[in-house]
Short mmCIF file of C-alpha atoms in Angstrom, two decimals:
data_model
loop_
_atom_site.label_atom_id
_atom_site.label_comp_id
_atom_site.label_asym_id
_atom_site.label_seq_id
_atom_site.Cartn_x
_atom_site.Cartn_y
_atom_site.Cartn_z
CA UNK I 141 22.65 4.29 -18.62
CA UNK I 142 25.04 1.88 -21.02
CA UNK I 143 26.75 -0.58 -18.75
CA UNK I 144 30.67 -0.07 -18.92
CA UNK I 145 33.79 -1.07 -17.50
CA UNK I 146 36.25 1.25 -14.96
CA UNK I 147 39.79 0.13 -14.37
CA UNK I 148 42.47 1.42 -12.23
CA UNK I 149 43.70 4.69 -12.70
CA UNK I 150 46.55 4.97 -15.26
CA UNK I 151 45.48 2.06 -17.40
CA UNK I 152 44.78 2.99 -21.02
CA UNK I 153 41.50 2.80 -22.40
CA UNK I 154 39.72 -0.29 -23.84
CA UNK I 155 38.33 -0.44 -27.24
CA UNK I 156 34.78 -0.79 -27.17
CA UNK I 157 33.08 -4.18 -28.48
CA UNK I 158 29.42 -4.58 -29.22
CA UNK I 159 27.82 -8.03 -29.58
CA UNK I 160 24.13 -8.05 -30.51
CA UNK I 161 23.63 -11.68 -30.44
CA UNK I 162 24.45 -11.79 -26.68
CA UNK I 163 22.24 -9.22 -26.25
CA UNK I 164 25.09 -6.49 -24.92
CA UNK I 165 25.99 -3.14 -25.85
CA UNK I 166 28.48 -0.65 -25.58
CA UNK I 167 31.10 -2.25 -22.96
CA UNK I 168 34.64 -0.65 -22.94
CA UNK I 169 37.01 -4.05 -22.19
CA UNK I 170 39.94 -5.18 -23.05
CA UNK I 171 39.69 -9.23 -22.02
CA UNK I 172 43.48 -9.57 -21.77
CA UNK I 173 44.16 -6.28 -20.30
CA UNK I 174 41.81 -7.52 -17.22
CA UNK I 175 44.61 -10.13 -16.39
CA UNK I 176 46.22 -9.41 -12.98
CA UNK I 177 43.65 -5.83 -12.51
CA UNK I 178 41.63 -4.86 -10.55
CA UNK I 179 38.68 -3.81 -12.42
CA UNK I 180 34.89 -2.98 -12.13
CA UNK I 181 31.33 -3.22 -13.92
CA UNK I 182 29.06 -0.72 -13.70
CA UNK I 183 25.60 -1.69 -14.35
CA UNK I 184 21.93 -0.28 -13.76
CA UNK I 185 19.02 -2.38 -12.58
CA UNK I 186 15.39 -1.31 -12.58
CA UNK I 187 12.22 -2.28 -10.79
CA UNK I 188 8.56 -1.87 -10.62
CA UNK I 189 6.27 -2.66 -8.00
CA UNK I 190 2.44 -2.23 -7.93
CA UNK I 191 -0.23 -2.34 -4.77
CA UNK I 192 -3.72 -1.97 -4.43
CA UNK I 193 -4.82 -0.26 -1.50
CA UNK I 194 -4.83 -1.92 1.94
CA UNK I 195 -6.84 0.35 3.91
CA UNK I 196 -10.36 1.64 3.59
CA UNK I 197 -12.13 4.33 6.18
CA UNK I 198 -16.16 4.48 6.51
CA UNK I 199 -18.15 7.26 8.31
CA UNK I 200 -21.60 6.34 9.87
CA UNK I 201 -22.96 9.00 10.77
CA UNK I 202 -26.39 9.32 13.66
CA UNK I 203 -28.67 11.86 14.18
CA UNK I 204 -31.65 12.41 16.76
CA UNK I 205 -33.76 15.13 17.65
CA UNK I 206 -35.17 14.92 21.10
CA UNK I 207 -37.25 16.87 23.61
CA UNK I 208 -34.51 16.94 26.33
CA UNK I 209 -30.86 16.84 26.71
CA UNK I 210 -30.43 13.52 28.20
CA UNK I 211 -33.38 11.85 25.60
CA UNK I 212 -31.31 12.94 22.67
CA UNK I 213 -27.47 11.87 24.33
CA UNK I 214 -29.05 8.67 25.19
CA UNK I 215 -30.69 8.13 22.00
CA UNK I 216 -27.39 8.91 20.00
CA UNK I 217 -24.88 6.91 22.64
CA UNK I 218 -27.19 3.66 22.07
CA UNK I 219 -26.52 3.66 18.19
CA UNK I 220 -23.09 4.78 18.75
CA UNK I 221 -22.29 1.70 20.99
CA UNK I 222 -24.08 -0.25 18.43
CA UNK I 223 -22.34 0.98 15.58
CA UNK I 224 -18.95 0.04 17.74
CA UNK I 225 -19.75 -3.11 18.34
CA UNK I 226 -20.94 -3.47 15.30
CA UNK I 227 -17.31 -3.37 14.22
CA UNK I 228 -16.17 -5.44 16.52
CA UNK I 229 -19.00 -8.64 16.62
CA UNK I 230 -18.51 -9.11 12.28
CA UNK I 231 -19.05 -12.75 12.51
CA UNK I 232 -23.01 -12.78 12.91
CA UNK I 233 -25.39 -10.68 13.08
CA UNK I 234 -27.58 -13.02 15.59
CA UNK I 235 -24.17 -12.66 18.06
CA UNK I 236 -24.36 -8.64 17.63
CA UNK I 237 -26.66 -8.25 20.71
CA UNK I 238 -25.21 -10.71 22.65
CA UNK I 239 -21.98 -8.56 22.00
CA UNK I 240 -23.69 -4.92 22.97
CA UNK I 241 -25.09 -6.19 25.89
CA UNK I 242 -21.77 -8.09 27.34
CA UNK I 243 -19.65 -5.48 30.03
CA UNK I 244 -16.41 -5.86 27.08
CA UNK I 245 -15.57 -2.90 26.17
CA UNK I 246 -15.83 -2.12 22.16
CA UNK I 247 -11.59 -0.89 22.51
CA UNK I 248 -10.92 -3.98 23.40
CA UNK I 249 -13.68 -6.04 21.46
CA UNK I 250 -11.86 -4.06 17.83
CA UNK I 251 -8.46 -4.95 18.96
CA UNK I 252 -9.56 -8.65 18.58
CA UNK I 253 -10.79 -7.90 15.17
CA UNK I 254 -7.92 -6.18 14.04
CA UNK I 255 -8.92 -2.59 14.35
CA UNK I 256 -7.13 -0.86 16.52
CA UNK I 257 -8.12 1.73 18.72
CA UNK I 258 -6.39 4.74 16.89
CA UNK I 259 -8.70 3.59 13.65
CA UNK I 260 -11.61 4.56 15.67
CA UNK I 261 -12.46 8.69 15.72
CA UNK I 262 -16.13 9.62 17.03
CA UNK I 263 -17.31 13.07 17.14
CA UNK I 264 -20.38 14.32 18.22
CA UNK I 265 -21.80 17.51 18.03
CA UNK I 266 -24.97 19.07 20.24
CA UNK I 267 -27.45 22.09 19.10
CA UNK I 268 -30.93 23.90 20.33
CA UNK I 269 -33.22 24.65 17.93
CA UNK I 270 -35.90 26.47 19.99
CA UNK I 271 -37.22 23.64 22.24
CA UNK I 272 -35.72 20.91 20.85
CA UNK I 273 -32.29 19.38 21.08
CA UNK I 274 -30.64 17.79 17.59
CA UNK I 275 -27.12 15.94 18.25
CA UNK I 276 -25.28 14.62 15.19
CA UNK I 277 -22.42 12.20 15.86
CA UNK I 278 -19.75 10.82 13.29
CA UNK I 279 -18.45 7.78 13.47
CA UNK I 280 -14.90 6.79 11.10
CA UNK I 281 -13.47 3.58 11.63
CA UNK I 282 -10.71 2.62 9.18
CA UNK I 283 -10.51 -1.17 8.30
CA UNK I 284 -7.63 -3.07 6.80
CA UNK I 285 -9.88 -6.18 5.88
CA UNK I 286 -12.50 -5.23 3.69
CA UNK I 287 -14.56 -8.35 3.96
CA UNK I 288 -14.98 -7.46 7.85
CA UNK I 289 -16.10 -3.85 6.32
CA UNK I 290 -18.69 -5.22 3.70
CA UNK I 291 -20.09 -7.29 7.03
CA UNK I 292 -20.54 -4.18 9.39
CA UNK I 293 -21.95 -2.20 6.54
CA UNK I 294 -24.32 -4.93 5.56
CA UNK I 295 -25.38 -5.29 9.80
CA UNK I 296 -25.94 -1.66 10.56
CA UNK I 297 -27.58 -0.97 7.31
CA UNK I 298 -30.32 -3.85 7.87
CA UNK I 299 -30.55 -3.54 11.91
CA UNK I 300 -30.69 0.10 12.17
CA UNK I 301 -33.41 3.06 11.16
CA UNK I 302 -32.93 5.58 8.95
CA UNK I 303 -31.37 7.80 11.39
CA UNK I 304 -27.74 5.95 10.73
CA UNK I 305 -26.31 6.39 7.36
CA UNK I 306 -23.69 4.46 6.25
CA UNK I 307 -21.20 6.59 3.60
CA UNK I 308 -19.03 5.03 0.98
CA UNK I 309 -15.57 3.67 1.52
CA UNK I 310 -12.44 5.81 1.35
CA UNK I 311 -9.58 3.47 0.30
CA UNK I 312 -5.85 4.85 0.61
CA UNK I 313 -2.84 3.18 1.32
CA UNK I 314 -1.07 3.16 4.68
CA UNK I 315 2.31 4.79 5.75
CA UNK I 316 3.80 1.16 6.29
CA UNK I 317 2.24 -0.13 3.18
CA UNK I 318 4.05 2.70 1.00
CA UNK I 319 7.60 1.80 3.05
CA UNK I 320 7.14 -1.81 2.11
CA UNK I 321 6.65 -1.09 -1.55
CA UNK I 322 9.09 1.86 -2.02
CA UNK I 323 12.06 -0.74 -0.36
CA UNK I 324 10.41 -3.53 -2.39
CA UNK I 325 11.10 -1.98 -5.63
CA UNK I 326 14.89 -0.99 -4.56
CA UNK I 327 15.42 -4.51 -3.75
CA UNK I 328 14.05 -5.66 -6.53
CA UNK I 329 16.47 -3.59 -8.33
CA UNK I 330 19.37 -4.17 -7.13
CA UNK I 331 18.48 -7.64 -7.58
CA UNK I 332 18.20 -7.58 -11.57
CA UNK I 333 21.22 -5.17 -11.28
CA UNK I 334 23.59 -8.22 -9.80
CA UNK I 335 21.78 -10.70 -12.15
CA UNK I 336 23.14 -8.80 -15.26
CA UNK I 337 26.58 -8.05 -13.62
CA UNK I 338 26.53 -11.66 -13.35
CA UNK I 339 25.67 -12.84 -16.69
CA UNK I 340 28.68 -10.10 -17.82
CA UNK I 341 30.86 -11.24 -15.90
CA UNK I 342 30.17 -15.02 -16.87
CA UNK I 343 30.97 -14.21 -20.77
CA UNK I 344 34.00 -12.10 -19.71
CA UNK I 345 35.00 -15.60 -18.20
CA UNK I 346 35.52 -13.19 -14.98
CA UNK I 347 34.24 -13.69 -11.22
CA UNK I 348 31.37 -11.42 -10.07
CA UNK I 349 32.69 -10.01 -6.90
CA UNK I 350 31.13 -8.11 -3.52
CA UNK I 351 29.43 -4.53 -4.74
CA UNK I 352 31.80 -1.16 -4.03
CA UNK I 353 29.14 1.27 -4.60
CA UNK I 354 25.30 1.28 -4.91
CA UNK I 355 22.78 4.04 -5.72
CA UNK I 356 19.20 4.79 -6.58
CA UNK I 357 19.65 6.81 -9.20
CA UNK I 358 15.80 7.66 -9.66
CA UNK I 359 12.54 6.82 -8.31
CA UNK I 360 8.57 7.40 -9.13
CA UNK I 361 5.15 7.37 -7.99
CA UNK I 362 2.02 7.28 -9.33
CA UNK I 363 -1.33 5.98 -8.85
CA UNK I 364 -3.74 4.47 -10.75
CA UNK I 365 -6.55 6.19 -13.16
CA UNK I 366 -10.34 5.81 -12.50
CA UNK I 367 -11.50 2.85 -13.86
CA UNK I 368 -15.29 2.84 -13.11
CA UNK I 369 -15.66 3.06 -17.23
CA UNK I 370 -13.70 -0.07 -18.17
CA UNK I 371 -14.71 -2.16 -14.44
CA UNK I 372 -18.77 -1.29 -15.97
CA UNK I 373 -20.59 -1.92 -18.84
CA UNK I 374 -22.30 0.93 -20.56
CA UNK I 375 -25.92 -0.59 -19.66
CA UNK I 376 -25.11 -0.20 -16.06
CA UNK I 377 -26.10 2.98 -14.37
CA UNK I 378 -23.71 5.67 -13.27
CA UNK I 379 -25.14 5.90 -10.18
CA UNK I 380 -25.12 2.14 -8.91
CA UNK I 381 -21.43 1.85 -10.24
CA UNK I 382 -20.96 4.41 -8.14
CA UNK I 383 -21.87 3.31 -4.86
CA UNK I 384 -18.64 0.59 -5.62
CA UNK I 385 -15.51 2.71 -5.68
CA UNK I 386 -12.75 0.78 -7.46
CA UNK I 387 -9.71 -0.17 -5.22
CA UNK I 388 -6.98 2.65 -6.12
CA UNK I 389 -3.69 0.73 -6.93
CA UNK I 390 -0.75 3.02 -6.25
CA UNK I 391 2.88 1.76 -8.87
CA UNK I 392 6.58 2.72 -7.47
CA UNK I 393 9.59 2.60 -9.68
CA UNK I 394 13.24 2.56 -8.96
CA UNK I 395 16.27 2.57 -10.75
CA UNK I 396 19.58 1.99 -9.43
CA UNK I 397 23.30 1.77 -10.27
CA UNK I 398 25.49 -0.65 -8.91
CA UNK I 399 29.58 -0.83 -9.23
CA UNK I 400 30.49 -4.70 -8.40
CA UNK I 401 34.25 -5.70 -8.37
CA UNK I 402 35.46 -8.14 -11.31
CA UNK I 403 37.88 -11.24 -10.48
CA UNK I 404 39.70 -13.62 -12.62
CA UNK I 405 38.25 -16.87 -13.37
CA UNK I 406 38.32 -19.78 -14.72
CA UNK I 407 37.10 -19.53 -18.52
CA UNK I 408 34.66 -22.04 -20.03
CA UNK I 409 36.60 -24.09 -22.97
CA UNK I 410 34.38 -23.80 -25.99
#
């Protein structure tokens, strides 16, 4: 949208001046008919903001087969419990059984670590196979530091048997990460959107005044392509690049248009 100049109602029109070497096109003004009007300068300003991820969720999952209902609960609760503190004692592995056997309870333990309770979802699921009793549970905790997440990985994948598996990270972006960058971007906006009103106004030897009228006049989403071919080089297997999912980045635009109010000023002698 070309920036331009609205006057009071009434006032004839202005011819329209161009000036390349300043870098401005396309602005209807009249310099002396601005004496003793009101007047205003429309102007767009655009943004764009781009964020990598700031959560990631991991599933562990644990199965046992056991003889007896209690034998297979107890068998899955104790790598369950281990699995939670696990998540909670990241600092050590030599403090992790200190940790399981303390009476602190893994909510609270997580809370301390910055996962919160609601990041925590544990199913379990029970089944008879003739005489024998299988019980599969699913642990998904979702992290929002990922070194702490490489560290519980790393513990439960060297402490525990093979009856824990440990699946790959899911990184997304949060509902209050996506508000941040989506009024980011409109700030940011608006911002460039007074800085050029400003500079106009400056070589109109006018006054920027207070806005009248602001609005986001589009805005856009989209997230970032697969890069596992350009983050890898072609000798490295497929298969070990992918057991390291690249960090999806997720890019908001915004484009606004902003009416400020023009006063007289003092003009700069040349």
């Amino acid at each position: 949208m070309d920036n331009r100049m609205r006057g009071i109602p009434g006032t004839p029109s202005a011819p329209v001046a161009n000036d390349a070497e300043q870098g401005v096109e396309g602005w209807a003004v009249n310099r002396q008919s601005l004496v003793g009007h009101a007047r205003e300068i429309q102007v767009t300003g655009a943004a764009e903001v781009c964020c990598p991820a700031d959560r990631a969720s991991v599933r562990f999952t644990v199965g046992s087969s056991k003889a007896s209902v209690s034998e297979v609960t107890g068998s899955v609760s104790r790598r369950v419990e281990y699995i939670l503190q696990a998540a909670s004692c990241v600092t050590s592995p030599d403090v992790l059984w200190p940790c399981v056997a303390s009476h602190v309870t893994w909510e609270l333990t997580l809370r301390q670590h910055g996962v919160r309770e609601e990041d925590v979802m544990v199913r379990k699921f029970l089944h008879r196979d003739e005489d024998v009793y299988h019980m599969t549970s699913e642990v998904t905790v979702t992290f929002s530091d990922f070194d702490e997440m490489e560290q519980v990985c790393i513990i439960l994948l060297e402490k525990l048997d093979k009856t824990v598996s440990v699946g790959t990270p899911r990184f997304f972006h949060s509902a209050e990460c996506l508000n941040r960058i989506r009024q980011s971007v409109c700030v940011s906006a608006v911002d460039n959107a007074q800085q050029k009103a400003s500079r106009i106004s400056q070589l109109l030897g006018q006054s920027l005044g207070a806005p009248t009228l602001i609005r986001e006049t589009d805005t856009r989403e989209w997230r970032g392509k697969d890069e596992d071919g350009a983050r890898w080089g072609a000798d490295t297997p497929h298969a070990a690049a992918a057991l390291l999912p690249p960090i999806p980045t997720i890019t908001t635009s915004s484009l606004v248009s902003v009416y400020f109010r023009l006063q007289e000023g003092s003009r700069k002698k040349v």
